[in-house]
Tab-separated table of C-alpha atoms and ligand atoms in Angstrom:
chain	number	residue	atom	x	y	z
N	1	MET	CA	2.816	11.287	29.621
N	2	LYS	CA	2.613	9.648	33.124
N	3	LYS	CA	-0.084	7.070	31.778
N	4	THR	CA	2.120	6.057	28.899
N	5	VAL	CA	5.284	5.348	30.951
N	6	GLN	CA	3.002	3.394	33.355
N	7	ARG	CA	1.565	1.261	30.028
N	8	LEU	CA	5.030	0.825	29.057
N	9	LEU	CA	6.201	-0.740	32.406
N	10	ALA	CA	3.446	-2.719	32.678
N	11	GLY	CA	3.753	-4.179	28.959
N	12	ILE	CA	7.399	-5.033	29.903
N	13	THR	CA	6.191	-7.060	33.032
N	14	ALA	CA	3.690	-8.968	30.435
N	15	LEU	CA	3.375	-12.964	30.704
N	16	SER	CA	5.265	-14.204	27.652
N	17	LEU	CA	6.251	-17.775	26.520
N	18	ILE	CA	8.818	-19.559	24.345
N	19	PHE	CA	8.022	-19.331	20.725
N	20	GLY	CA	10.111	-20.575	17.824
N	21	GLY	CA	13.350	-19.566	19.592
N	22	THR	CA	11.822	-16.006	20.529
N	23	MET	CA	9.587	-14.885	23.126
N	24	MET	CA	5.891	-14.748	21.916
N	25	MET	CA	3.778	-12.264	23.988
N	26	THR	CA	0.468	-13.960	25.069
N	27	GLN	CA	-0.879	-11.176	27.389
N	28	ASN	CA	-2.036	-8.398	25.417
N	29	GLN	CA	-2.808	-6.272	28.170
N	30	PRO	CA	-1.774	-3.706	29.020
N	31	LEU	CA	-0.759	-2.195	25.700
N	32	THR	CA	1.503	0.473	24.942
N	33	TYR	CA	0.043	3.575	23.756
N	34	ALA	CA	-2.864	1.748	22.847
N	35	ASP	CA	-6.310	3.028	24.919
N	36	ALA	CA	-9.259	0.738	25.473
N	37	THR	CA	-11.546	3.375	25.532
N	38	ASN	CA	-14.376	3.015	23.004
N	39	SER	CA	-13.039	-0.484	22.117
N	40	ASN	CA	-15.293	-2.468	24.454
N	41	TRP	CA	-17.805	-4.911	22.511
N	42	SER	CA	-20.371	-6.684	23.969
N	43	GLY	CA	-22.374	-7.852	20.838
N	44	ASN	CA	-21.567	-10.782	18.346
N	45	ALA	CA	-18.304	-11.052	16.855
N	46	PRO	CA	-18.153	-10.130	13.361
N	47	LYS	CA	-17.699	-13.617	11.513
N	48	TYR	CA	-16.410	-12.086	8.264
N	49	ILE	CA	-13.794	-9.482	8.709
N	50	PHE	CA	-11.706	-7.427	5.802
N	51	LEU	CA	-9.012	-5.118	6.652
N	52	PHE	CA	-8.163	-3.182	3.714
N	53	ILE	CA	-4.617	-1.476	4.287
N	54	GLY	CA	-3.880	1.437	1.637
N	55	ASP	CA	-0.131	1.597	1.640
N	56	GLY	CA	1.076	5.194	2.148
N	57	MET	CA	-2.728	6.411	1.987
N	58	THR	CA	-4.012	8.880	3.748
N	59	TYR	CA	-6.296	12.242	3.378
N	60	PRO	CA	-4.202	13.352	0.512
N	61	GLN	CA	-3.981	10.278	-1.622
N	62	PHE	CA	-7.809	9.421	-1.517
N	63	THR	CA	-8.687	13.097	-1.702
N	64	ALA	CA	-6.645	13.415	-4.803
N	65	ALA	CA	-8.395	10.363	-6.368
N	66	SER	CA	-11.721	11.777	-5.561
N	67	ASP	CA	-10.876	15.346	-6.719
N	68	TYR	CA	-9.582	13.978	-9.830
N	69	LEU	CA	-12.556	11.891	-10.437
N	70	GLY	CA	-14.948	14.605	-10.118
N	71	ALA	CA	-13.079	16.761	-12.295
N	72	VAL	CA	-12.711	14.546	-15.064
N	73	LYS	CA	-16.455	13.674	-14.501
N	74	SER	CA	-17.549	17.276	-14.685
N	75	GLU	CA	-14.744	18.028	-17.175
N	76	ASN	CA	-13.714	20.580	-14.731
N	77	LYS	CA	-16.862	22.832	-15.147
N	78	VAL	CA	-17.895	22.508	-11.646
N	79	VAL	CA	-15.656	21.783	-8.239
N	80	ALA	CA	-17.044	18.519	-7.148
N	81	SER	CA	-15.255	15.753	-5.931
N	82	GLU	CA	-16.834	12.160	-6.704
N	83	ASN	CA	-15.858	9.934	-3.700
N	84	LEU	CA	-14.532	6.526	-3.636
N	85	ALA	CA	-16.683	3.841	-2.231
N	86	PHE	CA	-15.161	3.688	1.139
N	87	MET	CA	-15.181	7.225	1.865
N	88	ASP	CA	-18.804	6.639	2.119
N	89	PHE	CA	-18.779	4.279	5.055
N	90	PRO	CA	-21.052	5.322	7.832
N	91	VAL	CA	-17.902	5.609	10.410
N	92	VAL	CA	-14.905	7.423	10.169
N	93	GLY	CA	-11.764	7.578	12.377
N	94	ASN	CA	-8.460	8.982	12.614
N	95	ALA	CA	-5.193	7.122	13.716
N	96	THR	CA	-2.062	8.420	14.716
N	97	THR	CA	0.882	6.415	13.055
N	98	PHE	CA	4.298	6.919	14.854
N	99	ASP	CA	6.566	4.403	15.895
N	100	SER	CA	9.320	3.822	18.109
N	101	THR	CA	11.934	5.204	15.928
N	102	SER	CA	10.087	8.315	14.196
N	103	PHE	CA	7.149	10.534	13.571
N	104	CYS	CA	7.439	9.304	10.003
N	105	PRO	CA	7.355	5.554	10.628
N	106	ASP	CA	7.821	2.729	7.878
N	107	SER	CA	5.264	0.239	6.881
N	108	ALA	CA	6.882	-2.748	8.832
N	109	SER	CA	6.130	-0.930	12.372
N	110	THR	CA	2.653	0.602	11.432
N	111	ALA	CA	1.356	-3.003	10.355
N	112	THR	CA	3.012	-4.516	13.423
N	113	SER	CA	1.097	-1.808	15.732
N	114	ILE	CA	-2.317	-2.428	13.615
N	115	SER	CA	-1.721	-6.642	13.692
N	116	THR	CA	-0.507	-6.601	17.131
N	117	GLY	CA	-1.394	-3.441	19.204
N	118	PHE	CA	2.608	-2.628	19.932
N	119	LYS	CA	4.813	0.028	18.700
N	120	THR	CA	7.970	-0.933	17.714
N	121	LEU	CA	11.199	0.155	15.567
N	122	SER	CA	10.731	1.065	11.826
N	123	GLY	CA	12.006	-1.934	9.897
N	124	VAL	CA	10.867	-4.395	12.614
N	125	ILE	CA	7.960	-7.069	11.873
N	126	ASN	CA	5.757	-7.977	14.909
N	127	MET	CA	9.072	-8.009	17.327
N	128	ASP	CA	9.599	-5.599	20.263
N	129	THR	CA	12.053	-2.923	20.249
N	130	SER	CA	14.867	-5.328	21.461
N	131	LYS	CA	14.336	-7.535	18.694
N	132	THR	CA	13.654	-10.573	21.018
N	133	ILE	CA	10.151	-10.840	21.808
N	134	ALA	CA	7.771	-12.057	18.905
N	135	TYR	CA	4.268	-10.426	19.064
N	136	GLU	CA	1.243	-12.890	17.973
N	137	THR	CA	-0.657	-11.235	15.390
N	138	ILE	CA	-4.435	-10.700	15.051
N	139	ALA	CA	-4.728	-13.182	12.039
N	140	GLU	CA	-2.809	-15.887	13.896
N	141	LYS	CA	-5.359	-15.492	17.044
N	142	LEU	CA	-8.176	-15.626	14.869
N	143	LYS	CA	-7.073	-18.836	13.183
N	144	ALA	CA	-5.747	-20.480	16.399
N	145	GLN	CA	-8.537	-19.474	18.888
N	146	LYS	CA	-11.719	-19.001	16.528
N	147	GLY	CA	-10.860	-21.317	13.703
N	148	TYR	CA	-11.201	-18.411	11.066
N	149	LYS	CA	-9.727	-18.971	7.711
N	150	VAL	CA	-7.086	-16.151	7.034
N	151	GLY	CA	-6.248	-14.591	3.824
N	152	VAL	CA	-3.348	-12.263	2.693
N	153	VAL	CA	-3.743	-10.028	-0.253
N	154	SER	CA	-1.091	-7.832	-1.851
N	155	SER	CA	-0.596	-5.757	-4.724
N	156	VAL	CA	3.372	-6.003	-4.075
N	157	PRO	CA	5.317	-9.059	-3.232
N	158	ILE	CA	3.679	-11.331	-0.711
N	159	ASN	CA	6.637	-11.428	1.705
N	160	HIS	CA	6.919	-7.438	1.707
N	161	ALA	CA	6.474	-5.564	5.147
N	162	THR	CA	2.660	-4.947	5.570
N	163	PRO	CA	1.493	-8.721	4.352
N	164	ALA	CA	4.605	-9.958	6.449
N	165	ALA	CA	2.943	-8.433	9.508
N	166	PHE	CA	-0.085	-10.626	9.550
N	167	TYR	CA	2.087	-13.984	9.690
N	168	ALA	CA	5.931	-13.380	10.024
N	169	HIS	CA	8.078	-12.023	13.387
N	170	GLN	CA	11.301	-11.032	12.171
N	171	ALA	CA	14.059	-8.475	13.481
N	172	SER	CA	14.189	-7.149	10.006
N	173	ARG	CA	11.506	-6.422	7.128
N	174	ASN	CA	14.642	-7.492	4.620
N	175	ASN	CA	14.794	-10.891	5.517
N	176	TYR	CA	12.561	-12.198	2.731
N	177	TYR	CA	13.732	-15.542	2.724
N	178	GLU	CA	12.933	-15.939	6.367
N	179	ILE	CA	9.595	-14.413	5.943
N	180	GLY	CA	8.484	-16.735	3.261
N	181	GLU	CA	9.204	-19.511	5.446
N	182	GLU	CA	7.029	-18.142	7.867
N	183	LEU	CA	4.474	-17.618	5.180
N	184	VAL	CA	4.677	-21.251	4.112
N	185	LYS	CA	4.423	-22.507	7.777
N	186	SER	CA	1.343	-20.177	8.414
N	187	ASP	CA	-1.000	-22.542	7.645
N	188	PHE	CA	-3.299	-19.509	6.371
N	189	ASP	CA	-5.402	-20.570	3.828
N	190	TYR	CA	-5.172	-17.500	0.901
N	191	PHE	CA	-2.333	-15.620	-0.370
N	192	GLY	CA	-3.095	-13.787	-3.310
N	193	GLY	CA	-1.274	-10.817	-5.581
N	194	GLY	CA	2.428	-10.271	-5.795
N	195	ASP	CA	5.186	-12.956	-5.723
N	196	PHE	CA	7.982	-13.791	-3.541
N	197	LEU	CA	10.995	-11.651	-3.264
N	198	LEU	CA	14.272	-13.542	-3.107
N	199	PRO	CA	12.706	-17.100	-3.415
N	200	THR	CA	16.228	-18.858	-2.955
N	201	GLY	CA	17.118	-16.454	-0.428
N	202	LYS	CA	20.013	-13.556	-0.672
N	203	ASP	CA	22.975	-15.518	-1.617
N	204	ASN	CA	20.741	-17.684	-3.838
N	205	ASN	CA	21.646	-20.718	-1.902
N	206	LYS	CA	18.363	-21.970	-0.150
N	207	GLU	CA	15.914	-24.281	-1.469
N	208	SER	CA	13.453	-22.574	-3.374
N	209	ILE	CA	10.623	-21.156	-1.403
N	210	TYR	CA	7.927	-22.407	-4.000
N	211	ASN	CA	9.091	-25.989	-3.053
N	212	VAL	CA	8.929	-25.271	0.683
N	213	ALA	CA	5.690	-24.140	0.099
N	214	LYS	CA	4.358	-27.335	-1.730
N	215	THR	CA	5.948	-29.388	1.031
N	216	ASN	CA	3.872	-27.658	3.348
N	217	GLY	CA	0.800	-28.392	1.519
N	218	TYR	CA	0.508	-25.352	-0.411
N	219	THR	CA	-0.923	-25.219	-4.018
N	220	ILE	CA	0.600	-22.499	-6.171
N	221	ALA	CA	-1.828	-20.848	-8.848
N	222	ASN	CA	0.277	-18.371	-11.151
N	223	THR	CA	-1.753	-18.294	-14.108
N	224	LYS	CA	-4.958	-16.127	-14.794
N	225	GLU	CA	-6.767	-19.454	-15.398
N	226	ALA	CA	-5.438	-21.445	-12.536
N	227	VAL	CA	-6.312	-18.079	-10.354
N	228	LEU	CA	-9.674	-17.658	-11.583
N	229	GLY	CA	-10.367	-21.505	-11.233
N	230	LEU	CA	-9.847	-21.470	-7.517
N	231	THR	CA	-12.754	-22.379	-5.235
N	232	ALA	CA	-13.737	-23.071	-1.545
N	233	SER	CA	-12.556	-26.247	-2.279
N	234	ASN	CA	-9.011	-25.365	-2.515
N	235	ASP	CA	-7.306	-24.966	0.850
N	236	LYS	CA	-3.898	-23.575	1.542
N	237	VAL	CA	-3.514	-21.383	-1.993
N	238	ILE	CA	-0.877	-19.002	-2.940
N	239	ALA	CA	-2.252	-17.073	-5.931
N	240	ILE	CA	0.506	-15.130	-7.666
N	241	ASN	CA	-0.150	-12.749	-10.671
N	242	SER	CA	1.237	-14.157	-13.867
N	243	THR	CA	2.692	-10.872	-14.670
N	244	THR	CA	4.822	-9.181	-12.050
N	245	VAL	CA	7.395	-6.044	-11.994
N	246	GLY	CA	9.880	-6.478	-9.098
N	247	GLY	CA	7.360	-9.229	-7.450
N	248	ALA	CA	4.574	-6.724	-7.865
N	249	LEU	CA	1.287	-6.303	-9.618
N	250	PRO	CA	1.868	-3.995	-12.460
N	251	TYR	CA	0.981	-0.325	-11.831
N	252	GLU	CA	-2.905	0.194	-12.386
N	253	VAL	CA	-2.160	2.761	-15.240
N	254	ASP	CA	-0.028	0.308	-16.884
N	255	ARG	CA	-2.177	-2.795	-16.473
N	256	LYS	CA	-3.184	-4.510	-19.829
N	257	SER	CA	-6.834	-5.066	-19.947
N	258	GLY	CA	-7.576	-8.556	-19.073
N	259	ASP	CA	-4.839	-9.064	-16.837
N	260	LEU	CA	-5.834	-9.633	-13.068
N	261	SER	CA	-6.238	-6.735	-10.587
N	262	LEU	CA	-6.228	-6.369	-6.987
N	263	ALA	CA	-9.963	-6.577	-6.898
N	264	ASP	CA	-9.927	-10.086	-8.739
N	265	PHE	CA	-7.588	-11.485	-6.091
N	266	THR	CA	-9.858	-10.077	-3.368
N	267	ARG	CA	-12.863	-11.661	-4.938
N	268	LYS	CA	-10.956	-15.013	-5.276
N	269	GLY	CA	-10.183	-14.407	-1.733
N	270	ILE	CA	-13.490	-14.497	-0.636
N	271	ASP	CA	-14.377	-17.604	-2.937
N	272	VAL	CA	-11.710	-19.507	-1.234
N	273	LEU	CA	-12.189	-18.193	2.409
N	274	TYR	CA	-15.809	-18.179	2.450
N	275	ASN	CA	-16.910	-20.722	5.183
N	276	GLU	CA	-19.708	-21.013	8.092
N	277	THR	CA	-17.094	-20.593	10.863
N	278	GLY	CA	-15.783	-17.125	9.586
N	279	PHE	CA	-12.535	-15.575	7.792
N	280	PHE	CA	-9.974	-12.747	8.329
N	281	MET	CA	-8.773	-10.886	5.042
N	282	MET	CA	-6.056	-8.272	4.918
N	283	VAL	CA	-5.908	-6.627	1.457
N	284	GLU	CA	-2.973	-4.275	0.645
N	285	GLY	CA	-3.132	-1.706	-2.058
N	286	GLY	CA	0.859	-1.795	-1.634
N	287	LYS	CA	1.648	0.382	-4.779
N	288	ILE	CA	0.138	3.693	-3.597
N	289	ASP	CA	3.187	3.895	-1.474
N	290	TRP	CA	5.566	2.947	-4.455
N	291	ALA	CA	3.798	5.683	-6.708
N	292	CYS	CA	4.051	8.331	-3.913
N	293	HIS	CA	7.634	7.712	-2.968
N	294	ALA	CA	8.471	8.107	-6.619
N	295	ASN	CA	5.759	11.531	-6.633
N	296	ASP	CA	3.773	10.037	-9.336
N	297	ALA	CA	0.277	11.263	-8.610
N	298	VAL	CA	-1.285	9.642	-11.625
N	299	ALA	CA	0.277	6.166	-10.477
N	300	SER	CA	-1.095	6.651	-7.062
N	301	ILE	CA	-4.542	7.969	-8.105
N	302	LYS	CA	-5.077	4.792	-10.462
N	303	ASP	CA	-3.802	2.454	-7.701
N	304	THR	CA	-6.007	4.315	-5.141
N	305	ILE	CA	-9.023	3.799	-7.437
N	306	ALA	CA	-7.840	0.068	-7.687
N	307	PHE	CA	-7.887	-0.131	-4.300
N	308	ASP	CA	-11.304	1.105	-3.958
N	309	ASP	CA	-12.538	-1.464	-6.394
N	310	ALA	CA	-11.111	-4.334	-4.274
N	311	VAL	CA	-12.831	-2.626	-1.040
N	312	GLN	CA	-16.052	-2.831	-3.336
N	313	GLU	CA	-15.652	-6.602	-3.781
N	314	ALA	CA	-15.942	-6.588	0.028
N	315	VAL	CA	-19.211	-4.235	0.064
N	316	LYS	CA	-20.628	-6.887	-2.186
N	317	PHE	CA	-20.194	-9.716	0.287
N	318	TYR	CA	-21.312	-7.143	2.992
N	319	ASN	CA	-24.659	-6.906	1.026
N	320	LYS	CA	-25.402	-10.469	1.291
N	321	HIS	CA	-24.144	-10.888	4.759
N	322	PRO	CA	-24.663	-7.527	6.341
N	323	LYS	CA	-25.329	-8.670	9.910
N	324	GLU	CA	-22.105	-10.945	10.056
N	325	THR	CA	-19.388	-8.753	8.303
N	326	LEU	CA	-17.188	-5.842	9.012
N	327	ILE	CA	-15.268	-4.007	6.697
N	328	ILE	CA	-12.262	-1.802	7.975
N	329	VAL	CA	-10.370	0.638	5.402
N	330	THR	CA	-7.342	2.241	6.507
N	331	GLY	CA	-3.922	3.366	5.421
N	332	ASP	CA	-0.638	2.504	7.380
N	333	HIS	CA	1.060	6.037	6.918
N	334	GLU	CA	1.248	8.664	4.232
N	335	THR	CA	3.950	8.926	1.631
N	336	GLY	CA	5.441	11.661	-0.376
N	337	GLY	CA	3.995	14.854	1.565
N	338	MET	CA	1.660	14.922	-1.102
N	339	THR	CA	-0.970	17.717	-1.292
N	340	ILE	CA	-3.529	19.083	-3.252
N	341	GLY	CA	-2.231	22.782	-3.996
N	342	PHE	CA	1.275	24.144	-5.349
N	343	ALA	CA	2.850	27.352	-4.880
N	344	GLY	CA	2.943	27.995	-8.910
N	345	THR	CA	-0.748	27.128	-9.088
N	346	GLN	CA	-1.966	29.006	-6.147
N	347	TYR	CA	-5.720	28.466	-5.432
N	348	SER	CA	-6.194	26.569	-8.743
N	349	THR	CA	-6.055	23.032	-9.516
N	350	TYR	CA	-6.327	21.673	-13.122
N	351	LEU	CA	-6.744	17.930	-12.355
N	352	THR	CA	-8.086	17.003	-15.943
N	353	GLN	CA	-4.535	17.344	-17.034
N	354	LEU	CA	-3.563	14.456	-15.365
N	355	THR	CA	-5.484	12.580	-17.902
N	356	ASN	CA	-2.601	13.170	-20.446
N	357	GLN	CA	-0.300	10.821	-18.282
N	358	SER	CA	-0.164	7.221	-20.255
N	359	MET	CA	1.933	5.311	-18.147
N	360	SER	CA	3.498	5.264	-14.609
N	361	TYR	CA	7.057	6.556	-14.007
N	362	GLU	CA	8.142	2.960	-14.020
N	363	ALA	CA	7.260	2.109	-17.326
N	364	PHE	CA	8.623	5.589	-18.635
N	365	ASP	CA	12.028	4.717	-17.098
N	366	LEU	CA	12.152	1.829	-19.386
N	367	LYS	CA	11.856	4.170	-22.065
N	368	ILE	CA	14.492	6.413	-20.664
N	369	ALA	CA	16.975	3.503	-20.786
N	370	ASP	CA	15.936	3.249	-24.198
N	371	TYR	CA	17.036	6.839	-24.995
N	372	ARG	CA	20.252	6.229	-23.229
N	373	THR	CA	21.346	3.414	-25.430
N	374	LYS	CA	20.096	4.695	-28.548
N	375	ASN	CA	21.473	8.190	-27.679
N	376	THR	CA	18.107	9.907	-28.427
N	377	SER	CA	18.087	13.591	-28.648
N	378	PHE	CA	16.231	15.808	-26.443
N	379	GLU	CA	13.784	16.955	-29.330
N	380	SER	CA	12.785	13.460	-30.080
N	381	VAL	CA	12.255	12.810	-26.371
N	382	LEU	CA	10.271	16.103	-25.942
N	383	LYS	CA	7.703	14.631	-28.760
N	384	ASP	CA	7.312	11.302	-26.463
N	385	ILE	CA	6.795	13.499	-23.493
N	386	GLN	CA	4.207	15.396	-25.122
N	387	LYS	CA	2.669	12.202	-26.295
N	388	GLU	CA	2.778	10.371	-23.191
N	389	PHE	CA	2.399	13.037	-20.552
N	390	GLY	CA	0.725	16.043	-22.608
N	391	LEU	CA	3.493	18.546	-21.885
N	392	VAL	CA	4.072	20.938	-24.873
N	393	THR	CA	6.638	23.208	-25.729
N	394	ALA	CA	5.279	27.003	-26.484
N	395	ALA	CA	6.151	26.398	-30.156
N	396	ASN	CA	3.805	23.574	-29.988
N	397	LYS	CA	1.196	25.141	-27.538
N	398	ASP	CA	-1.620	25.076	-30.598
N	399	GLN	CA	-1.275	21.073	-30.087
N	400	THR	CA	-3.075	20.828	-26.716
N	401	ALA	CA	-6.369	21.535	-25.135
N	402	TYR	CA	-4.681	22.541	-21.976
N	403	ALA	CA	-3.211	26.159	-21.861
N	404	ASN	CA	-1.465	25.340	-18.838
N	405	MET	CA	0.210	22.580	-20.095
N	406	VAL	CA	2.552	24.684	-22.190
N	407	MET	CA	5.821	24.667	-20.558
N	408	THR	CA	7.627	27.912	-19.829
N	409	ASP	CA	11.043	28.657	-20.599
N	410	TYR	CA	12.057	28.069	-17.244
N	411	GLU	CA	10.221	24.732	-16.954
N	412	LEU	CA	12.005	23.573	-20.293
N	413	THR	CA	15.167	24.370	-18.694
N	414	GLN	CA	14.667	21.983	-15.831
N	415	LEU	CA	13.481	19.310	-18.136
N	416	GLU	CA	16.773	19.578	-20.504
N	417	ALA	CA	18.931	19.416	-17.201
N	418	ALA	CA	17.157	16.244	-16.294
N	419	TYR	CA	17.412	14.693	-19.581
N	420	LYS	CA	21.064	15.392	-19.560
N	421	LEU	CA	21.373	13.596	-16.322
N	422	SER	CA	19.260	10.787	-17.386
N	423	MET	CA	21.458	10.420	-20.350
N	424	ILE	CA	24.640	9.348	-18.242
N	425	SER	CA	24.586	5.805	-17.000
N	426	LYS	CA	23.573	5.490	-13.406
N	427	ASN	CA	26.863	4.681	-12.328
N	428	ASP	CA	28.783	7.621	-13.696
N	429	ARG	CA	26.036	10.292	-12.679
N	430	LYS	CA	27.689	12.892	-9.707
N	431	LEU	CA	24.561	14.056	-8.267
N	432	THR	CA	24.487	17.647	-6.566
N	433	GLU	CA	22.657	18.081	-3.240
N	434	ALA	CA	20.288	20.086	-5.544
N	435	ASP	CA	19.878	16.856	-7.850
N	436	LYS	CA	19.223	14.638	-4.607
N	437	LEU	CA	16.433	17.174	-3.819
N	438	LEU	CA	14.876	17.443	-7.300
N	439	TYR	CA	15.158	13.768	-8.037
N	440	GLY	CA	15.699	11.838	-4.864
N	441	GLY	CA	17.112	8.448	-6.141
N	442	TYR	CA	14.585	8.074	-8.880
N	443	GLU	CA	15.688	8.710	-12.768
N	444	PRO	CA	15.641	12.188	-13.247
N	445	LEU	CA	14.054	12.823	-16.408
N	446	SER	CA	10.926	10.647	-15.190
N	447	MET	CA	10.895	13.074	-11.776
N	448	ALA	CA	11.203	16.166	-13.924
N	449	VAL	CA	8.284	15.048	-15.905
N	450	THR	CA	6.001	13.681	-13.101
N	451	HIS	CA	7.046	16.758	-10.999
N	452	LEU	CA	6.067	19.133	-13.942
N	453	LEU	CA	3.108	17.785	-15.144
N	454	ASN	CA	1.435	17.479	-11.107
N	455	ASN	CA	2.425	20.826	-10.041
N	456	LYS	CA	1.074	22.310	-13.333
N	457	SER	CA	-2.036	20.456	-12.423
N	458	GLY	CA	-1.845	21.672	-8.762
N	459	ILE	CA	-0.280	18.770	-6.985
N	460	GLY	CA	2.432	19.490	-4.798
N	461	TRP	CA	5.024	17.005	-3.071
N	462	THR	CA	7.467	17.435	-0.077
N	463	SER	CA	9.351	14.160	0.188
N	464	TYR	CA	10.466	11.225	-1.365
N	465	SER	CA	10.050	9.246	1.906
N	466	HIS	CA	7.056	8.571	4.536
N	467	THR	CA	5.313	11.728	6.292
N	468	GLY	CA	3.936	12.001	9.952
N	469	ILE	CA	0.292	13.060	9.386
N	470	PRO	CA	-2.297	10.551	10.711
N	471	THR	CA	-4.525	8.047	8.624
N	472	ALA	CA	-8.074	8.130	8.185
N	473	VAL	CA	-10.387	4.936	9.243
N	474	PHE	CA	-13.322	4.139	7.538
N	475	ALA	CA	-15.910	1.277	8.648
N	476	ARG	CA	-18.841	-0.278	7.510
N	477	GLY	CA	-20.605	-3.360	9.424
N	478	LEU	CA	-21.099	-5.498	12.767
N	479	GLY	CA	-19.085	-3.267	15.088
N	480	ALA	CA	-18.276	-0.564	12.912
N	481	GLU	CA	-19.145	2.176	15.553
N	482	LEU	CA	-15.617	1.190	17.726
N	483	PHE	CA	-13.921	2.752	14.966
N	484	SER	CA	-15.257	6.251	15.281
N	485	GLY	CA	-13.241	8.901	16.876
N	486	SER	CA	-9.327	9.868	17.311
N	487	TYR	CA	-6.969	7.049	18.305
N	488	ASP	CA	-3.699	5.721	17.958
N	489	ASN	CA	-2.702	2.953	15.279
N	490	THR	CA	-2.568	0.416	17.895
N	491	ASP	CA	-6.069	0.866	18.878
N	492	LEU	CA	-6.910	-0.676	15.573
N	493	TYR	CA	-6.094	-4.203	17.098
N	494	VAL	CA	-7.468	-3.433	20.465
N	495	LYS	CA	-10.897	-3.025	18.586
N	496	MET	CA	-10.575	-6.112	16.303
N	497	LYS	CA	-9.642	-7.929	19.612
N	498	SER	CA	-12.491	-6.704	21.477
N	499	LEU	CA	-14.799	-7.315	18.769
N	500	THR	CA	-13.725	-10.908	18.078
N	501	LYS	CA	-12.859	-11.756	21.679
N	502	VAL	CA	-9.583	-13.123	21.016
N	503	LYS	CA	-6.881	-13.333	23.916
R	1	ZN	ZN1	6.961	3.240	1.396
């Protein structure tokens, strides 16, 4: 405790200078909470640095994905998980995630810790807890001091909290337009994945951010052909997926074959950024978090696997440049209180049952909106639930290969109660305390269906928000050994700083 207080006091007296109307910290020592132990590097700096952040992804999410893959591969005949590629990296560490607001932090503060080494309040992007001092990020430093090219990729909107924490400095993560303005003034070389949220501002009265981007010298590639056509000769590119849902890439479980994936945007990033001086690329698997907020294990598992596919693009690059490349894979916090194991299934899991789910909760929400319009009967809806999620009634038990997919009377009652609520228009629903615990702010029938399928498969959830367990850190390549052991998320910045010798 004494050590922490001393660091806090020293941090307050650290040097700063005026930057863009706010104070920009230039002196990064001493760091609040961060510990420089195991962070001193005297070797060469890695030229090519990949930082992968699975939003809301830590032990439960990647373990669920690897257990699922193992169960499906063996058709549940043996208990063996199938590791994702990053789980086999030679160095593993563990990072605490609390922020200045909570042990259950948000993506703005945790990404700030990773990119700048400072703790701050939930919701704040790269500013101190008084929201007056702006912090310079590792990406900005690598660009300014070492001439590295910089890429920022995300499956969610490109001005969302995690990507923003590498180029923006805002008192609120909700300042989407202002974050977009910082993006187009960043001079970073490649942005890929999701679209801009609020491209003309909250009140729809600002100049289109796409025009501001073009004025600042950015090329916008927003068709599959344009994105796939990008090369190293394109500098300053914003590559936006042609089909987005709420500004994000579709969930992997909903992605149409042939549409671009997170791995495609990562590979394109490598094409655009590759140069002799070096590059830094942050890639976020942002919808793992969104899936876990909605307690949808299949959407989370499929997006975690898609995230691993993106990591594998970096591994291919590493294999060509092993002496100059570093890959770091981590999460920012846990989401949903996901776990493997449920009260109703005790010591058993039935993960192969999850293969019955054909769409995300989000896609099913659209079907529910249609049921509401057409006043579709519960019996008809049950047929769809059997088709899209594999849950069957006792009367149809011969129509499933999985004995545990037959709903009990109790479960059917739960499903019908959720159906009745979902058939009422959103504004007219009166949610009881019990309803709020059961469904969060989500579509009741979608939550009832995914909860039933998840629980009957042995996956449990405790929250619709973030939780406080640490994240895992996996590393491979030059300097990877610095990432072993147990430390705070601010140390991720300290380690990257030490490796690259930026000031
Ligand atoms: Zn979240």
